[in-house]
mmCIF file of C-alpha atoms in Angstrom:
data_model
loop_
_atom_site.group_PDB
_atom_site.id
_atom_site.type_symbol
_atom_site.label_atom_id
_atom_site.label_comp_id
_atom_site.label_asym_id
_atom_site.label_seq_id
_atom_site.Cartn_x
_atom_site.Cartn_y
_atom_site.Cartn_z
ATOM 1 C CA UNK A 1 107.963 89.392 113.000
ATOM 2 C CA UNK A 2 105.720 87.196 114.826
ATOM 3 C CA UNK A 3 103.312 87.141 111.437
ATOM 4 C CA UNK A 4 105.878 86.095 109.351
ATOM 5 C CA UNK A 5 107.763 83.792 111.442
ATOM 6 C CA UNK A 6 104.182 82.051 111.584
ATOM 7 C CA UNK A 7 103.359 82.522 107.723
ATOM 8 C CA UNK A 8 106.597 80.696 106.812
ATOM 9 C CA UNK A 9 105.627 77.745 109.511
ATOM 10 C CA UNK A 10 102.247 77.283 107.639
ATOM 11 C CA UNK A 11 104.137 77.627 104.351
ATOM 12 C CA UNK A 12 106.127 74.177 105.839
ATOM 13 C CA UNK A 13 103.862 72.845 107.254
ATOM 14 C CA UNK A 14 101.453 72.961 103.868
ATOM 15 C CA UNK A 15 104.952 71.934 102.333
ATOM 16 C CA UNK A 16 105.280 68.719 103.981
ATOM 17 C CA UNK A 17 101.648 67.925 103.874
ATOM 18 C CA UNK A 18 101.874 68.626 100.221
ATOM 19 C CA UNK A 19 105.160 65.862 100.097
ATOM 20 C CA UNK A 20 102.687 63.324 102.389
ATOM 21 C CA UNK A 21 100.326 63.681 99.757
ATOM 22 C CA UNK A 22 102.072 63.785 96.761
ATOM 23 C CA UNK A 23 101.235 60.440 95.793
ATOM 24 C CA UNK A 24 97.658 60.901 95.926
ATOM 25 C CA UNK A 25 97.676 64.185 94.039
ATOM 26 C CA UNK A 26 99.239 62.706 91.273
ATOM 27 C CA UNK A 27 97.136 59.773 91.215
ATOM 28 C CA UNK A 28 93.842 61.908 90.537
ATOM 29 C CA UNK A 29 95.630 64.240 88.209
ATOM 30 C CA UNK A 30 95.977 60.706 86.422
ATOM 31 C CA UNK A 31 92.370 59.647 87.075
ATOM 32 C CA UNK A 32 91.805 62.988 85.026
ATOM 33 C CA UNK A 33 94.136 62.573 82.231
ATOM 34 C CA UNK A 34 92.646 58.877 81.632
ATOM 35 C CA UNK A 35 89.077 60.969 81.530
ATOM 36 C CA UNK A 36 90.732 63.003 79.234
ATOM 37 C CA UNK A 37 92.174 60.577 76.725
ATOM 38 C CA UNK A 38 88.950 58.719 76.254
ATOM 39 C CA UNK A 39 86.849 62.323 75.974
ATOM 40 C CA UNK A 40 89.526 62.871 72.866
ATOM 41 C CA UNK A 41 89.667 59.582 71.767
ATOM 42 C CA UNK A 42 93.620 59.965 72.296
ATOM 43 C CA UNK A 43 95.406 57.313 70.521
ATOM 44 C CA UNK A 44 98.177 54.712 72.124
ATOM 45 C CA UNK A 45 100.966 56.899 70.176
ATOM 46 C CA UNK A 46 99.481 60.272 71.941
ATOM 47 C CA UNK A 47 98.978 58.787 75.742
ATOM 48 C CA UNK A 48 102.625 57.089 75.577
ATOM 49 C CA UNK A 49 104.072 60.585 74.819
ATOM 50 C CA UNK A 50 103.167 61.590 78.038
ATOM 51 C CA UNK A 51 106.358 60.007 79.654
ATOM 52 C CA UNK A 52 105.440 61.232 83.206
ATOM 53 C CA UNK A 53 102.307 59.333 83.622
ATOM 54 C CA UNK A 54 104.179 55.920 83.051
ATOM 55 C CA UNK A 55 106.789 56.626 86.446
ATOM 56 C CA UNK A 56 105.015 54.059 88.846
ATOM 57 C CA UNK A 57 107.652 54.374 91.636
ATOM 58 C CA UNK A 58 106.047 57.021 94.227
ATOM 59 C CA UNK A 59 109.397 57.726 95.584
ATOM 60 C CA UNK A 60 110.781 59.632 91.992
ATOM 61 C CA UNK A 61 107.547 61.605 92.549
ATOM 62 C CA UNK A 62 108.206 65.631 92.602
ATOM 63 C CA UNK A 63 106.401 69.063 92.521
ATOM 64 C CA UNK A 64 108.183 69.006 88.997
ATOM 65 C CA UNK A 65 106.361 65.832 88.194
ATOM 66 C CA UNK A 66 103.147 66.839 89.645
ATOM 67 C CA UNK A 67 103.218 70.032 87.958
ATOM 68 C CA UNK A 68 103.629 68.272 84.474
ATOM 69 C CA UNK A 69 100.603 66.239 85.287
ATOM 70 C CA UNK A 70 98.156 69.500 86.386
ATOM 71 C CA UNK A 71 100.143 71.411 82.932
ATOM 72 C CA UNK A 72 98.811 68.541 80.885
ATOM 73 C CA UNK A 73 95.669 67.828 82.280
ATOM 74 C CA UNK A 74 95.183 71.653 81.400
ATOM 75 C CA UNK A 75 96.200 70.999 77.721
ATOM 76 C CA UNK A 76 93.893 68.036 77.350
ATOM 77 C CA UNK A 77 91.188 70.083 79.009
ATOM 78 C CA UNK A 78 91.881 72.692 75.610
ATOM 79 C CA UNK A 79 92.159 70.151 73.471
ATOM 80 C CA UNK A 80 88.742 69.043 74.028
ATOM 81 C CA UNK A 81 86.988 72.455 74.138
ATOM 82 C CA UNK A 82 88.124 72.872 70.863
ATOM 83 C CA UNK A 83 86.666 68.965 69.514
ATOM 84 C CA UNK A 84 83.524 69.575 71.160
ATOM 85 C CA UNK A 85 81.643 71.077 68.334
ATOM 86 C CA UNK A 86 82.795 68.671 65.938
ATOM 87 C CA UNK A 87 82.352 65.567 68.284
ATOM 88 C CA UNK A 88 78.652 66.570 68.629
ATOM 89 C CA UNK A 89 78.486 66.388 64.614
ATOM 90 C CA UNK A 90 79.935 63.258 64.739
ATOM 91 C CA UNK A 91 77.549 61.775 67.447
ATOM 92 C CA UNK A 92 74.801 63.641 65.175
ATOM 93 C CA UNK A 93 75.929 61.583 62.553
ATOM 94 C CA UNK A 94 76.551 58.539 64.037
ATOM 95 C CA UNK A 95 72.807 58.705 65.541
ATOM 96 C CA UNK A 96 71.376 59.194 62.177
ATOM 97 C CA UNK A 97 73.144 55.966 60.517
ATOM 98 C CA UNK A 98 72.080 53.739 63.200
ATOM 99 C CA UNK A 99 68.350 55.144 62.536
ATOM 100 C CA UNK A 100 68.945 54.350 59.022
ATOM 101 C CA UNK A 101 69.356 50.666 59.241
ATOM 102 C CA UNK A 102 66.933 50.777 61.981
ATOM 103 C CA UNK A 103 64.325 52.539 58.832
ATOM 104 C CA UNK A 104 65.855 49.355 56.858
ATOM 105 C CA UNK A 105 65.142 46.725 59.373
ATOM 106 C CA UNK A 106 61.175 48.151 59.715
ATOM 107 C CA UNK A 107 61.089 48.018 55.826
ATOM 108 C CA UNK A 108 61.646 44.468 55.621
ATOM 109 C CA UNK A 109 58.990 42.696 58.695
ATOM 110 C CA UNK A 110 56.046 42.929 56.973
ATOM 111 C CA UNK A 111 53.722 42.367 60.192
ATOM 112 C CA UNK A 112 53.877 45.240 61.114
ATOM 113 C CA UNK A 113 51.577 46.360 58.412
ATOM 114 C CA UNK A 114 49.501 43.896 59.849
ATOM 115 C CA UNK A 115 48.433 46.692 62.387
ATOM 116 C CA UNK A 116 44.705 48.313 61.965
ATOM 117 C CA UNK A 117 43.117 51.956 62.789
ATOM 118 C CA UNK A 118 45.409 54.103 64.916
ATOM 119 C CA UNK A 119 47.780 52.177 65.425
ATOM 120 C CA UNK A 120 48.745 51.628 61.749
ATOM 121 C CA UNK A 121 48.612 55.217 60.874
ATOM 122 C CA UNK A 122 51.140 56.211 63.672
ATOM 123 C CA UNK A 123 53.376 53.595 62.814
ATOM 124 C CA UNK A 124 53.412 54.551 59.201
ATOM 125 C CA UNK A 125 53.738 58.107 60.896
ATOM 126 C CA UNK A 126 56.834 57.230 62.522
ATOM 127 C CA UNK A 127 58.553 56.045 59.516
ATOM 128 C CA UNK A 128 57.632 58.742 57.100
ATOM 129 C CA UNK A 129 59.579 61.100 59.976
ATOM 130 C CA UNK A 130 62.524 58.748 60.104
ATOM 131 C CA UNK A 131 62.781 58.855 56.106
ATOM 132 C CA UNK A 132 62.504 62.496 56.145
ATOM 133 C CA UNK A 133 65.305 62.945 59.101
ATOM 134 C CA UNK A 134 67.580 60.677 57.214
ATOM 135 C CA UNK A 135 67.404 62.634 53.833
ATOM 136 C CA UNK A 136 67.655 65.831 55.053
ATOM 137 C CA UNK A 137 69.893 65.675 57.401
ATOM 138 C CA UNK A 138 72.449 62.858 56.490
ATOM 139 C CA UNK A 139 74.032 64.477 53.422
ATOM 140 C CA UNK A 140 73.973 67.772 55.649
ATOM 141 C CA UNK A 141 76.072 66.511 58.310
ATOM 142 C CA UNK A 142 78.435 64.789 56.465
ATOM 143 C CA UNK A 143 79.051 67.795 54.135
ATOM 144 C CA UNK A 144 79.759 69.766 57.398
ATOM 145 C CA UNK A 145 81.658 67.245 58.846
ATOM 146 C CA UNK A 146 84.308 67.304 55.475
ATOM 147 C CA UNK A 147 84.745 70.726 55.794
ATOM 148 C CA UNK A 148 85.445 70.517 59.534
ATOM 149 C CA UNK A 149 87.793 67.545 59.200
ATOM 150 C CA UNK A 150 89.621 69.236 56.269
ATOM 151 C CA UNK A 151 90.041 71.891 58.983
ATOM 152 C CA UNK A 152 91.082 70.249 61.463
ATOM 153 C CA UNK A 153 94.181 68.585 59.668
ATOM 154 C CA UNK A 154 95.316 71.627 58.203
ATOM 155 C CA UNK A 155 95.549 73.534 61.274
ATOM 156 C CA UNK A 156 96.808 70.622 63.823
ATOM 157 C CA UNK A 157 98.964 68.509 61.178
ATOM 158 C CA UNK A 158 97.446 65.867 62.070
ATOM 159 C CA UNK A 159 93.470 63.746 61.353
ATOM 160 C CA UNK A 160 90.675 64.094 63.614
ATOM 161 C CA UNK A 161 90.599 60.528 65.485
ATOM 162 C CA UNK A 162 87.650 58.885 66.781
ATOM 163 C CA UNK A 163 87.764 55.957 68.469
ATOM 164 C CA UNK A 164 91.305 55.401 67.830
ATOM 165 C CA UNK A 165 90.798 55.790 63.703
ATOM 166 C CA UNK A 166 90.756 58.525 61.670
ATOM 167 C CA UNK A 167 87.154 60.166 61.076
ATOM 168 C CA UNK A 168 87.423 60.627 57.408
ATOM 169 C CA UNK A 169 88.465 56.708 57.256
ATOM 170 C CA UNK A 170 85.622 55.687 59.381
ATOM 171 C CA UNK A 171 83.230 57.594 57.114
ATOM 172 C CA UNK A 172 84.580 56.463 53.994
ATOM 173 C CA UNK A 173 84.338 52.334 55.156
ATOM 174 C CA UNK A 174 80.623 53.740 56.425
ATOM 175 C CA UNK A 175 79.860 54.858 52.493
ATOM 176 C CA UNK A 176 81.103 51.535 50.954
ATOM 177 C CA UNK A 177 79.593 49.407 53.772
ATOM 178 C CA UNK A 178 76.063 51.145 52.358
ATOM 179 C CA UNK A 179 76.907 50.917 49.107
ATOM 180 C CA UNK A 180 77.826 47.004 49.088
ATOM 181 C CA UNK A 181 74.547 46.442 51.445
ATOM 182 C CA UNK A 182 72.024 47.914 48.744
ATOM 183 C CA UNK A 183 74.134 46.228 46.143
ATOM 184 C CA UNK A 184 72.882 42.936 48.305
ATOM 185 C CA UNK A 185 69.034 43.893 48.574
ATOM 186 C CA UNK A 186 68.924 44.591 44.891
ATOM 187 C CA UNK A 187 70.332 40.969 44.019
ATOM 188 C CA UNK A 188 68.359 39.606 46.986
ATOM 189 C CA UNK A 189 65.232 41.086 45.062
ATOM 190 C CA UNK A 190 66.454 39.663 42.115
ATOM 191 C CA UNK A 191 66.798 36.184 43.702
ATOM 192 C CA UNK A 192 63.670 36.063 44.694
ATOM 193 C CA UNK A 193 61.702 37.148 41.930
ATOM 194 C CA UNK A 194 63.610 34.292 39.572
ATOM 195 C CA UNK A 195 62.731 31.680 42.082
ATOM 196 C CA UNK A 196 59.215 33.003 42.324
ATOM 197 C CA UNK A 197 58.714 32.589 38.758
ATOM 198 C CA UNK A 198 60.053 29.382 38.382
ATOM 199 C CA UNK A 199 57.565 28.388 41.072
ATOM 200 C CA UNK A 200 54.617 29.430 39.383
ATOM 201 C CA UNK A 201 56.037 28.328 35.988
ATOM 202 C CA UNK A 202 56.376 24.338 37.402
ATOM 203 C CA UNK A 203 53.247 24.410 39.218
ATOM 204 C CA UNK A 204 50.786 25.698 35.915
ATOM 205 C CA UNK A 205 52.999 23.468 33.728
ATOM 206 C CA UNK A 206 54.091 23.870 30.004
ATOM 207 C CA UNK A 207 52.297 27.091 27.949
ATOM 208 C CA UNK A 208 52.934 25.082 24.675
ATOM 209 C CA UNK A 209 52.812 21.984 23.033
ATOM 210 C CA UNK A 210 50.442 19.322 23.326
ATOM 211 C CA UNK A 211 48.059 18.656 25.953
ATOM 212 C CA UNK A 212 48.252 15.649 28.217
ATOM 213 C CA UNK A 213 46.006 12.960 26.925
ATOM 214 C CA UNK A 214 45.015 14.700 23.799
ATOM 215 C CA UNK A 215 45.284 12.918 20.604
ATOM 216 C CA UNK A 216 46.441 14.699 17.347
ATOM 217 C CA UNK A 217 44.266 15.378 14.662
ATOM 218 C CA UNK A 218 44.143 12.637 11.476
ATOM 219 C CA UNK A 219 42.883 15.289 9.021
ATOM 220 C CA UNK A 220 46.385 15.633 7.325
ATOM 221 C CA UNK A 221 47.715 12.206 7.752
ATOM 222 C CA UNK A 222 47.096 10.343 4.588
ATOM 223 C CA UNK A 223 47.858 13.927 2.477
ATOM 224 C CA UNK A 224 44.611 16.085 0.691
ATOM 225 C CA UNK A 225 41.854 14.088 -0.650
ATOM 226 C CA UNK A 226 41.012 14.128 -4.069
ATOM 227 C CA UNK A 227 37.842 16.452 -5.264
ATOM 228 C CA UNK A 228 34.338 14.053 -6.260
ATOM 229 C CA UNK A 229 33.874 14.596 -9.858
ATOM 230 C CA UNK A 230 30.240 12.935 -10.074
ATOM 231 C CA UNK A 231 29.162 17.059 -9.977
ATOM 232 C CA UNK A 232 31.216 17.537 -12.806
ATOM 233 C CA UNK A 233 29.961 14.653 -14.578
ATOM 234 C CA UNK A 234 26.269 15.233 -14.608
ATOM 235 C CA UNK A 235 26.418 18.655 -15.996
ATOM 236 C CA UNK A 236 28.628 17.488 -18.845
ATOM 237 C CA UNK A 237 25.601 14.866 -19.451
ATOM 238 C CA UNK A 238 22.971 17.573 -19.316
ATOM 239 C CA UNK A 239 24.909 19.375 -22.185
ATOM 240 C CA UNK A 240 25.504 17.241 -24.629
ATOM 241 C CA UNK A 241 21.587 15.783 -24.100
ATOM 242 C CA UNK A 242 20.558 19.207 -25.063
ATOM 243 C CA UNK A 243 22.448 19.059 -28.152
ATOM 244 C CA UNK A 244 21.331 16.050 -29.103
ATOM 245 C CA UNK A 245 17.652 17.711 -29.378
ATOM 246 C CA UNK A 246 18.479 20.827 -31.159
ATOM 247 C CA UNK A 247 20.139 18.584 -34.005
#
């Protein structure tokens, strides 16, 4: 009798304590669930379902509300077990664009070719590894990461978010991004080229026409001269001598 008399004592005593403390336990359950929502890139429409966590006044605290706070934080704690595998494609991927401008950026300072011996080759090294990387695995990823997404929607109604946006959004403003930045280099190049050849094309001068300082020719200006007939003329004379002499 003793035993129990003392069990239910501890079980008020721990009772109390636990209504002493109440604030604080649902404070860290809190600290957890904001963990949470940024782990699972939770948008502002998922964390304001959570009614509970928006009572501020300590004295409405409960058991009932702490419980819904430890229930949820074991939900969240689910939730991201299951986005873990596609988050780390996602990261993947994300880590693999940024070395892709980063390849883009080396392509276009020309000093570092500038380099000699060892320290040329392993730079050139480095970037033939990046290229490869980015090929091979880029169109992987994202391949995986459609089928995942696709997935994902069709078994929890709703788009996988990342950073407050939908994934398949983000990925499709990545693609035109790309597209409307090579669309720039290639009339960039263009530019260039047109401005280099009118450069050179003002600094040799004209190709055609006259030459500075060169006078035409006079040959043709007064129209073809007549043929001298004095050849003519002399071997008519020698004919008709010899005629003369034979008669």
């Amino acid at each position: 009798l003793d035993t129990i008399e003392k069990g239910e004592s501890e079980l008020n005593r721990l009772s109390e304590l636990k209504s002493q403390m109440l604030g604080k336990l649902v404070a860290e359950a809190r600290e957890q669930i904001s963990e949470l929502w940024e782990k699972t890139n939770a948008t502002d429409e998922q964390r304001h379902s959570f009614e509970e966590f928006h009572i501020r006044d300590e004295e409405l605290f409960s058991d009932d509300i702490l419980e819904k706070h430890e229930h949820y934080v074991l939900d969240l704690e689910a939730r991201l077990e299951h986005m873990k595998p596609i988050l780390k494609i996602i990261e993947r991927r994300e880590d693999i664009l940024g070395e892709r401008m980063e390849y883009e950026e080396l392509q276009k300072d020309s000093d570092r070719l500038k380099q000699r011996g060892a320290a040329l080759t392993k730079q050139l090294m480095l970037e033939e590894k990046m290229a490869r990387r980015i090929k091979k695995e880029l169109p992987k990823l994202t391949s995986m990461l459609e089928d995942k997404l696709r997935d994902w929607k069709r078994t929890n109604g709703e788009d996988f978010v990342y950073h407050g946006e939908a994934y398949r959004n983000i990925m499709k403003k990545q693609d035109g991004e790309w597209k409307q930045y090579k669309d720039n280099q290639i009339q960039e190049k263009l530019k260039r080229k047109q401005e280099e050849k009118a450069a050179t094309e003002n600094k040799s001068g004209p190709r055609y026409g006259q030459l500075p300082g060169k006078k035409k020719s006079s040959s043709h200006k007064h129209g073809p001269q007549k043929m001298k007939s004095k050849p003519l003329a002399n071997a008519q004379g020698k004919h008709n001598m010899r005629a003369s002499q034979r008669g």
